[in-house]
Short mmCIF file of C-alpha atoms and ligand atoms in Angstrom, two decimals:
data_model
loop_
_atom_site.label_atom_id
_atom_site.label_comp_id
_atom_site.label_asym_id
_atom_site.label_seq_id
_atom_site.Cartn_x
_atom_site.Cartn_y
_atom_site.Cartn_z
CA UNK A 1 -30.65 4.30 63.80
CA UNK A 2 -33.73 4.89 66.44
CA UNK A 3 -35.59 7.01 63.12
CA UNK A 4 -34.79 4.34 60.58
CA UNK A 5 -36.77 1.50 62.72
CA UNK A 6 -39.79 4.12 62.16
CA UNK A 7 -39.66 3.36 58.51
CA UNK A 8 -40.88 -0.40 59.23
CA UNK A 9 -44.68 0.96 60.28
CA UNK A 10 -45.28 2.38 56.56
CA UNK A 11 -43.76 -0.73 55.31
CA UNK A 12 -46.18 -2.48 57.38
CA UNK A 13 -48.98 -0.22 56.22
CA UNK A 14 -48.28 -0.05 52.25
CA UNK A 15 -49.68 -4.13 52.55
CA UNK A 16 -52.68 -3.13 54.36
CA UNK A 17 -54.18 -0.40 52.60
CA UNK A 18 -57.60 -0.63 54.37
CA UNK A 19 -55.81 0.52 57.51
CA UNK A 20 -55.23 3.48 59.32
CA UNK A 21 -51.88 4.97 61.42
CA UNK A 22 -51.19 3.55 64.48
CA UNK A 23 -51.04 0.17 62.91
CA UNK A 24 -53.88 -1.51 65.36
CA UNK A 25 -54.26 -5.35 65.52
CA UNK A 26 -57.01 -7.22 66.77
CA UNK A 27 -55.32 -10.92 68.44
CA UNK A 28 -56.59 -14.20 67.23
CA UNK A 29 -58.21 -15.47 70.05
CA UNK A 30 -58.96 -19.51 69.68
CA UNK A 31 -62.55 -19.74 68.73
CA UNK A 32 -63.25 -16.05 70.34
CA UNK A 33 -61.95 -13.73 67.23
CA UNK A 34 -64.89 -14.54 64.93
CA UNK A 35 -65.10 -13.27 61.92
CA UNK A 36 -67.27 -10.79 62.56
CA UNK A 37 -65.06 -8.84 65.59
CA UNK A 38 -62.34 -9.30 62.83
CA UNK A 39 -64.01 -7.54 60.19
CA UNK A 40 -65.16 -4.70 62.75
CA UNK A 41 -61.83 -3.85 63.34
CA UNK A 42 -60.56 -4.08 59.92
CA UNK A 43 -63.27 -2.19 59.18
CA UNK A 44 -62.29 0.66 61.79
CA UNK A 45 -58.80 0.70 60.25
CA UNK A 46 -57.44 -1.77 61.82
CA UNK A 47 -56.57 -5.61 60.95
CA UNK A 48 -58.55 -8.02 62.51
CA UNK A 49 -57.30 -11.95 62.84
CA UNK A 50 -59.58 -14.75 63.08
CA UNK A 51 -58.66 -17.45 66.04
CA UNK A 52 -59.02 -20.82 64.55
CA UNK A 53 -56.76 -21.87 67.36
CA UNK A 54 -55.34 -25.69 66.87
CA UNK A 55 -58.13 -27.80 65.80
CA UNK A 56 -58.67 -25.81 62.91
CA UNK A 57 -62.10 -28.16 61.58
CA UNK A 58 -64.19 -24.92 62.05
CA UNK A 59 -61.94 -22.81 59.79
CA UNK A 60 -63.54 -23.47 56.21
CA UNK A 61 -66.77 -22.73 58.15
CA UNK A 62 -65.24 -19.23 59.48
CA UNK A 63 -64.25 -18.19 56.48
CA UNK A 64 -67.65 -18.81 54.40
CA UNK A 65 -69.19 -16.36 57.03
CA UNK A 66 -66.22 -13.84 56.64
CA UNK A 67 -67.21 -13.94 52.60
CA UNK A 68 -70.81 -13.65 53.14
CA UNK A 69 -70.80 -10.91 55.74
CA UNK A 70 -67.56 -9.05 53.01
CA UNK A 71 -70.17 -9.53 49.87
CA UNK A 72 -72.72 -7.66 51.96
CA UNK A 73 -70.42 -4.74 52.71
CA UNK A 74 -67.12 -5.06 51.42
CA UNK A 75 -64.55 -2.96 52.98
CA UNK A 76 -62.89 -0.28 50.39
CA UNK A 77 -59.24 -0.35 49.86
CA UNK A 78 -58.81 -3.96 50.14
CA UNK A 79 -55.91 -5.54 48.16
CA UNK A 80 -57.63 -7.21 45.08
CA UNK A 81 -59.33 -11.12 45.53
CA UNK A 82 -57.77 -10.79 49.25
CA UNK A 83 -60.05 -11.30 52.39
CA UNK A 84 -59.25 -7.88 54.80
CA UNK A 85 -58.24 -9.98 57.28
CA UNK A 86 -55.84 -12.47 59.22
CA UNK A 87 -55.93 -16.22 59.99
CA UNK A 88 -54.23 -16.91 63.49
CA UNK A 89 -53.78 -20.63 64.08
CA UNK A 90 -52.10 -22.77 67.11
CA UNK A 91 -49.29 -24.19 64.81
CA UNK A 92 -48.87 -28.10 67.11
CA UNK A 93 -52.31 -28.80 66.71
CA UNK A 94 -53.44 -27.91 63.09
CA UNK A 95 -53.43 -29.15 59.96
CA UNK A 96 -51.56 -28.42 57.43
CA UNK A 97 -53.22 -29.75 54.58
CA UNK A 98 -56.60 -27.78 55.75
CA UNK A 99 -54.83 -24.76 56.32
CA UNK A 100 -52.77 -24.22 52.94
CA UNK A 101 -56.24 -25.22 51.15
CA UNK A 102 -57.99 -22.65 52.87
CA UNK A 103 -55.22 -19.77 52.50
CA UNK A 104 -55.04 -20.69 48.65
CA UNK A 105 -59.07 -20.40 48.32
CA UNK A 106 -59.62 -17.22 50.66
CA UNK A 107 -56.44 -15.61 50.02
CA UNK A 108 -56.27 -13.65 53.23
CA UNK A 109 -54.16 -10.74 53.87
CA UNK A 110 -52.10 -11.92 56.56
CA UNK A 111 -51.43 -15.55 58.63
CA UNK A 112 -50.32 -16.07 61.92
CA UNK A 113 -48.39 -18.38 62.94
CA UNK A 114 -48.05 -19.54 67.12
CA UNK A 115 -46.66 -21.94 69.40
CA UNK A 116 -45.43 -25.14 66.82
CA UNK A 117 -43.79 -28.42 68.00
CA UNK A 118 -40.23 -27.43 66.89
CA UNK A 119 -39.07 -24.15 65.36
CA UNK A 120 -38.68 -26.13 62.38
CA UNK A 121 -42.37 -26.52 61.88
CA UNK A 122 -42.85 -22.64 60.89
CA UNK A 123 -40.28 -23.24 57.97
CA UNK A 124 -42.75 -25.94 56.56
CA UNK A 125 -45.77 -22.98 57.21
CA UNK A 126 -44.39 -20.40 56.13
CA UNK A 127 -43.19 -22.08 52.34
CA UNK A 128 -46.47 -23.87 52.47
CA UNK A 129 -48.15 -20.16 52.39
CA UNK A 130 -45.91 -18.64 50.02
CA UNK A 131 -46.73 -21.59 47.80
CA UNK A 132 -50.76 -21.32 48.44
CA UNK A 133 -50.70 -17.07 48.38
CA UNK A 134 -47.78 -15.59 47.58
CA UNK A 135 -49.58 -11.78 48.67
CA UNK A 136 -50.38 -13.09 51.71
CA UNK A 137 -48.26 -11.98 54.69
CA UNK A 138 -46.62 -14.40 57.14
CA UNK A 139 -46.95 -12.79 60.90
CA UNK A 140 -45.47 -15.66 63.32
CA UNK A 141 -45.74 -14.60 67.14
CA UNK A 142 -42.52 -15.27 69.44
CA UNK A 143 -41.55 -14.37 73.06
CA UNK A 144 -37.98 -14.13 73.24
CA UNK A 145 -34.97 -12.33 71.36
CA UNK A 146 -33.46 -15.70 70.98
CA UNK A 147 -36.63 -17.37 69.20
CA UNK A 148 -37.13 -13.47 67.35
CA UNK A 149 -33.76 -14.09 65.61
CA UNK A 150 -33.89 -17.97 64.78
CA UNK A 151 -37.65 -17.38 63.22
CA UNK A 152 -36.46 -13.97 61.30
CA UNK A 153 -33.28 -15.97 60.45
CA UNK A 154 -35.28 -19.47 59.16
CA UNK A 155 -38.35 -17.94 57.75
CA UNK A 156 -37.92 -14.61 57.28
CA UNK A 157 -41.45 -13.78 57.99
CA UNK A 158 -42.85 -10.46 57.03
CA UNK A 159 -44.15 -9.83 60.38
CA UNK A 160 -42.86 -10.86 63.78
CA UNK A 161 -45.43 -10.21 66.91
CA UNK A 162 -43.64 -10.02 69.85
CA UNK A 163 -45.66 -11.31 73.31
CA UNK A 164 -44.49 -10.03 76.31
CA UNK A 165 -45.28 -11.70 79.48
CA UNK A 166 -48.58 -9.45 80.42
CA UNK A 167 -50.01 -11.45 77.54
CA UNK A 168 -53.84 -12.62 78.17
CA UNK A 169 -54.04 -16.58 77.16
CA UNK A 170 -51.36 -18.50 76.02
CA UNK A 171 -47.92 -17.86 75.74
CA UNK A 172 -44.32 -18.65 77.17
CA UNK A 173 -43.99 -19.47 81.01
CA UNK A 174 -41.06 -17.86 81.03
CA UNK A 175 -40.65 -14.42 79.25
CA UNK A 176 -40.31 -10.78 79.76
CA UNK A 177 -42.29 -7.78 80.05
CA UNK A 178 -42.84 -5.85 76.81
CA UNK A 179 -40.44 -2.65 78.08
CA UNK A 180 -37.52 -4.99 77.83
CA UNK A 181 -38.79 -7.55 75.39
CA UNK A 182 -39.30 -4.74 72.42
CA UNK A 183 -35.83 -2.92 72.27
CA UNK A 184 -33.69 -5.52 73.19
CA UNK A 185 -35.83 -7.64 70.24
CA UNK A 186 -35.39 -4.41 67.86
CA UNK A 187 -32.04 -3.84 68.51
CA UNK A 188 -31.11 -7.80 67.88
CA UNK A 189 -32.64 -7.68 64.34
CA UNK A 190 -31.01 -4.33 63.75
CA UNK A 191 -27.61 -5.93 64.60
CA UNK A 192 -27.82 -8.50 62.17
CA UNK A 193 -29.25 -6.15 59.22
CA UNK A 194 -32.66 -7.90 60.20
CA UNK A 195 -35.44 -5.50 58.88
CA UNK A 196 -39.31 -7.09 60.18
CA UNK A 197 -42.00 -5.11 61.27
CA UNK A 198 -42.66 -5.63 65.11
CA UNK A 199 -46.08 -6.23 66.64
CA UNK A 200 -45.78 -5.39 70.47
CA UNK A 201 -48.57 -7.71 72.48
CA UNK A 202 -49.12 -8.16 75.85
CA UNK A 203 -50.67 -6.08 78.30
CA UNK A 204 -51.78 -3.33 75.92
CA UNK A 205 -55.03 -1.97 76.38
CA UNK A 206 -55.59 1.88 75.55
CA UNK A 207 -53.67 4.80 73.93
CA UNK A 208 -50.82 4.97 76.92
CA UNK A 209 -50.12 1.23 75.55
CA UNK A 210 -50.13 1.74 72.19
CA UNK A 211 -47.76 4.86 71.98
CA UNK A 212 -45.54 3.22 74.79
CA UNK A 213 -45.15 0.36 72.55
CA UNK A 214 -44.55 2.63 69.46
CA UNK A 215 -42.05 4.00 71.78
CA UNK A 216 -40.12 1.08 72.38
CA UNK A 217 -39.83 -0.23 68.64
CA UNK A 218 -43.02 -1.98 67.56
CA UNK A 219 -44.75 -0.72 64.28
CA UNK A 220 -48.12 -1.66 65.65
CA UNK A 221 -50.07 -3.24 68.25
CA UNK A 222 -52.34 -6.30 69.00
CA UNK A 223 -54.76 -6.53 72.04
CA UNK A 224 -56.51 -9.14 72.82
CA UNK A 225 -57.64 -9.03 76.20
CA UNK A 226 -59.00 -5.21 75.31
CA UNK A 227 -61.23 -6.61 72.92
CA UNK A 228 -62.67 -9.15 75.17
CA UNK A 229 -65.27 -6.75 76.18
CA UNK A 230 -66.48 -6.34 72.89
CA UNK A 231 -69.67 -7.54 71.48
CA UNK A 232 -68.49 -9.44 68.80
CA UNK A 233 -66.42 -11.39 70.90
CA UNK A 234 -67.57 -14.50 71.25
CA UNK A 235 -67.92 -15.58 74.68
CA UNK A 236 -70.47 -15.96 78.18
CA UNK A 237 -71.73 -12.96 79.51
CA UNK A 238 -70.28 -14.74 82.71
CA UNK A 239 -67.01 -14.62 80.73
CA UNK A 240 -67.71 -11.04 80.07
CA UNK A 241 -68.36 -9.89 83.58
CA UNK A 242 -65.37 -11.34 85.09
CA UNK A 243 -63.22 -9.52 82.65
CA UNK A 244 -65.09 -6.81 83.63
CA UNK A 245 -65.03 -7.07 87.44
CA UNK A 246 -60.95 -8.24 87.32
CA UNK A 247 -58.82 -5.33 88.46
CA UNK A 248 -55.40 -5.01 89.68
CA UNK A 249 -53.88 -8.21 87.10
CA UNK A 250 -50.53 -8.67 88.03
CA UNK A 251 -51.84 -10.00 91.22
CA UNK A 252 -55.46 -10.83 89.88
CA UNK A 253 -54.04 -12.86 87.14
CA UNK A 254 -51.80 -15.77 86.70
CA UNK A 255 -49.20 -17.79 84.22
CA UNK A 256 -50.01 -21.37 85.10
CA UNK A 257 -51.01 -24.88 83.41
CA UNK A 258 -54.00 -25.44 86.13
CA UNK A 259 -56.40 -23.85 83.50
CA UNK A 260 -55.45 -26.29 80.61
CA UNK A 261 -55.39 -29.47 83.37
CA UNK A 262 -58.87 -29.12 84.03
CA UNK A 263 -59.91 -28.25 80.75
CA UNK A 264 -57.97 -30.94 79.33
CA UNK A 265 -55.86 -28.69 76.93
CA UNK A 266 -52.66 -30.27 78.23
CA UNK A 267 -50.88 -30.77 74.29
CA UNK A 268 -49.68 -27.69 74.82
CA UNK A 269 -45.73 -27.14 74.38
CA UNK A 270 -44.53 -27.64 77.82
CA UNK A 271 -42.50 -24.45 77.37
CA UNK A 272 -46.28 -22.48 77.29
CA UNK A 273 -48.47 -21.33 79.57
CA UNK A 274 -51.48 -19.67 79.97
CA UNK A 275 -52.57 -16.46 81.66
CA UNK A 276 -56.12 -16.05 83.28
CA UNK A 277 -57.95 -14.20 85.67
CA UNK A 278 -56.96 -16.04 89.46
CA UNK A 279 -60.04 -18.27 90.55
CA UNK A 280 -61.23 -20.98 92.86
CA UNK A 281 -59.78 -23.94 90.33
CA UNK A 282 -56.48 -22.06 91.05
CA UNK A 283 -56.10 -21.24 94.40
CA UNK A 284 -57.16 -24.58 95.18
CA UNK A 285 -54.72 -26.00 93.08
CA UNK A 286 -52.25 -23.72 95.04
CA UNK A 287 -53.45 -25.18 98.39
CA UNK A 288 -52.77 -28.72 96.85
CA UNK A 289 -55.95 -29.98 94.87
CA UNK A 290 -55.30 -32.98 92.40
CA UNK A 291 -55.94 -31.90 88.91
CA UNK A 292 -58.17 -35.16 88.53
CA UNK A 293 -60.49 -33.54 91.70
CA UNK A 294 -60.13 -30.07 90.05
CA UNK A 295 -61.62 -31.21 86.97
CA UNK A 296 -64.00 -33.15 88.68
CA UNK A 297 -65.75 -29.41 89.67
CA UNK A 298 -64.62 -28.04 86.83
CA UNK A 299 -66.80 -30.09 85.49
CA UNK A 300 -70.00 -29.19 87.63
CA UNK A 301 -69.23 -25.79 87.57
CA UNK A 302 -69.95 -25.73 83.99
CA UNK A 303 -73.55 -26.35 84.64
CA UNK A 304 -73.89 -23.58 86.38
CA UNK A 305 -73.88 -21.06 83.10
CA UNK A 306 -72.72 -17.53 83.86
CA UNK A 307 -72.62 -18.12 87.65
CA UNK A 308 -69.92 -20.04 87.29
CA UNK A 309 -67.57 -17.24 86.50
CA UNK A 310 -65.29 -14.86 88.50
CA UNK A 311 -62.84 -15.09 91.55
CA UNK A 312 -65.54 -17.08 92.83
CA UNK A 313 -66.12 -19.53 90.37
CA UNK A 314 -64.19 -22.13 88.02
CA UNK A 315 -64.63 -20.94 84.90
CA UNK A 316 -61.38 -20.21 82.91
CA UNK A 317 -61.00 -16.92 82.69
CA UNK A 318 -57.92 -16.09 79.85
CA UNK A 319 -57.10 -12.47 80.00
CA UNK A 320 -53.90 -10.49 80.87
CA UNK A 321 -52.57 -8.39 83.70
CA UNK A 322 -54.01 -4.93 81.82
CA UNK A 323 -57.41 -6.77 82.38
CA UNK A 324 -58.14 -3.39 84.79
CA UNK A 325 -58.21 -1.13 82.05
CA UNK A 326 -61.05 -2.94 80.57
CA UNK A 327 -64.01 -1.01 82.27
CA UNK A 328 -66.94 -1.36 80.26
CA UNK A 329 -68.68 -3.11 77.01
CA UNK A 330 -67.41 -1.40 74.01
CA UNK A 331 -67.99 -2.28 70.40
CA UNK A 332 -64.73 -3.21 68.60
CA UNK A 333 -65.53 -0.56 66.09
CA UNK A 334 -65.38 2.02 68.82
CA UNK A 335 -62.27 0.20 70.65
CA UNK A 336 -60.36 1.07 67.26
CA UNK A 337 -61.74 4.87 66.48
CA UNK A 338 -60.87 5.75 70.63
CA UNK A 339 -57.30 4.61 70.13
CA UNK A 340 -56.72 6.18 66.93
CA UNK A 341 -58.07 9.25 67.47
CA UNK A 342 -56.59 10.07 71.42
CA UNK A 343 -53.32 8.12 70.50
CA UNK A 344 -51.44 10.97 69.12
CA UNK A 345 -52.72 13.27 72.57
CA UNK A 346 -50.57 10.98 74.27
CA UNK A 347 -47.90 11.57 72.14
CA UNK A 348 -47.51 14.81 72.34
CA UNK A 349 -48.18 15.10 76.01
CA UNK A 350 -45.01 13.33 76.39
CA UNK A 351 -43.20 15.53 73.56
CA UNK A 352 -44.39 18.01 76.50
CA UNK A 353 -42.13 16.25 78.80
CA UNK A 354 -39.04 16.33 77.13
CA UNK A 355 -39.13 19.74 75.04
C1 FMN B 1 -58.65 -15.27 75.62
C2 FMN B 1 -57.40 -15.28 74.79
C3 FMN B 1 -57.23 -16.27 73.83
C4 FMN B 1 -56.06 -16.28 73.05
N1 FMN B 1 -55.93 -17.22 72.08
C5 FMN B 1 -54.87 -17.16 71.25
C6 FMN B 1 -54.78 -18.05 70.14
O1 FMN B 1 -55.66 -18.88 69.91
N2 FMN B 1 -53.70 -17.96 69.32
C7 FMN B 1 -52.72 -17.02 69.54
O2 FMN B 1 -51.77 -16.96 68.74
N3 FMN B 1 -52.76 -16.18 70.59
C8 FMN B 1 -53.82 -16.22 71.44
N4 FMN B 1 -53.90 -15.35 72.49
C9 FMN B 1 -52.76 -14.43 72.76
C10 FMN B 1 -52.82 -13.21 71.84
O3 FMN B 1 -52.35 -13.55 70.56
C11 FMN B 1 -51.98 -12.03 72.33
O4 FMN B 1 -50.65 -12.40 72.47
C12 FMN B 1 -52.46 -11.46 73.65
O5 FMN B 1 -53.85 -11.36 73.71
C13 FMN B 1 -51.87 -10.08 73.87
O6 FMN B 1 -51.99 -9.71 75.21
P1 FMN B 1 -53.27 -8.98 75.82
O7 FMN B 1 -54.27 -10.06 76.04
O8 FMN B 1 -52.75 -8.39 77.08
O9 FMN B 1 -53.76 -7.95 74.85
C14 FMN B 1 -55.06 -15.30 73.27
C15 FMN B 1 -55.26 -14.30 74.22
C16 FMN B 1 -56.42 -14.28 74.98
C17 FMN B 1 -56.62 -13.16 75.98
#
């Protein structure tokens, strides 16, 4: 049983042909995932996903950049008239109707589908991007074996990422850690004869990760909080630093709605959550600040540029609790090619262990 759930990473792999073993995923980060970090890691071997997040307005201009920089330097091996990369949207706040016209122009290799309104919502995606591009692949990210089986039972998506509570950003308030959350997901599907590729994400960050989650049932990987440090990422060099600087995240980082009061990103599910590094709008929210008076310096803070970042500022800081292992500034290229090539060192250090 344990060696036939293996078989789902070359299944996963056959549809990506640009992409190397392990199956490494780049997360689509709202607005942060541009399409240049995407096509760095596809690039590398791995699949990148744009973040057009929920107001997905900036999405037709996204993808005219991905084309341009792909008819510069197109990357080989890439299914024919497909873009080498994913589109990850924030299913309550996007359109539809902008979406399904964009998938049917671009034809990307893989959607991604997160946090809708009501479960039924990702039936209405998923058909709409059959309909659109029936090549491209329908990833939808969930965070609990109950949701894992009702979206592989409803949609039957070819992908299912599972988040795990270490998550960076957003993601359910109340879930588990990837060590449970994978097998107990893996074996569910296996009970029922359900066959998807698993994504394990959520508090990945380096080879150990990786081959722990390969371990536990996933077929691949997406980070997101590991490629914050990247270049191509777009965000502050404040941003940057604090990711940086932020050690230690299971006590340096939170799961709490203060981030989206003050930034007024409060459509959100209430069932979601965000994690981000712990800072001065949150502690004093702890200690009893009013969001209204939170926002207030939230507000002022802003004009402070990258000063306004880290435990001692009020800058939101998204990121998840492996946030420690991200040490320096790395291109995403080079985030890929480490992993890859010391991934299978891990391995068989631990085939050490129990030979
Ligand atoms: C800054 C940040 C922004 C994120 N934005 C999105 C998003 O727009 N859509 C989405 O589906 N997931 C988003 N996520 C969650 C990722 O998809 C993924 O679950 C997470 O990054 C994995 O955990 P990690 O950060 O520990 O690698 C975001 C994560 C971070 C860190």
């Amino acid at each position: 049983m344990a060696a036939k759930r293996f078989l789902n990473g070359a299944k996963l792999q056959s549809h990506y042909p640009f992409t190397k073993k392990p199956f490494i995923v780049s997360a689509p980060m709202r607005l942060i995932s541009t399409p240049k970090l995407a096509l760095t890691v596809s690039r590398a071997g791995g699949l990148g996903f744009i973040g057009a997040g929920s107001d997905i307005n900036h999405l037709p201009a996204q993808l005219d950049e991905a084309a341009s920089l792909l008819s510069q330097n197109p990357i080989p091996n890439t299914p024919d008239g497909m873009l080498p990369l994913g589109i990850g949207i924030i299913n309550w706040g996007a359109s539809l109707s902008i979406f399904t016209q964009e998938v049917q122009k671009w034809k990307p290799v893989a959607v991604w589908f997160f946090a809708p309104r009501s479960p039924a919502d990702l039936v209405t995606w998923t058909q709409a991007v059959r309909d659109a591009s029936p090549d491209t692949k329908v990833w939808i990210q969930i965070g609990t074996v109950a949701s894992a089986l009702e979206v592989a039972q409803e949609c039957k998506p070819d992908v299912l990422v599972v988040q795990g509570s270490d998550a960076g950003g957003h993601g359910l308030a109340r879930s588990a850690g990837l060590m449970a959350l994978l097998p107990e997901t893996s074996d569910a599907l296996a009970d029922r004869g359900l066959s998807i590729p698993l994504i394990g994400a959520g508090g990945i960050a380096d080879a150990r990760g990786v081959s722990a989650a390969l371990a536990l049932g996933a077929s691949g990987v997406c980070m997101g909080t590991r490629f914050l440090a990247c270049p191509e990422a777009q965000i502050s060099q404040g941003y940057r630093r604090a990711v940086l600087e932020a050690q230690d995240g299971g006590v340096n980082t939170a799961r709490t709605n203060v981030y989206d009061h003050i930034r007024g990103t409060t459509e959100w599910p209430e069932i979601y959550n965000g994690r981000g590094v712990i800072n001065k709008s949150y502690v004093d929210s702890e200690a009893g600040m009013s969001h209204e008076e939170n926002k207030r310096l939230y507000a002022a803070e802003e004009s402070k540029g990258d000063e306004g970042w880290g435990v001692q500022g009020r800058m939101t800081t998204y990121a998840g609790t492996a946030v420690g292992l991200v040490k320096k500034e790395m291109g995403a290229r080079e985030v890929v090619e480490e992993i890859l090539t010391e991934v299978s060192g891990v391995i068989g250090g631990v085939k050490g262990l129990c030979e």
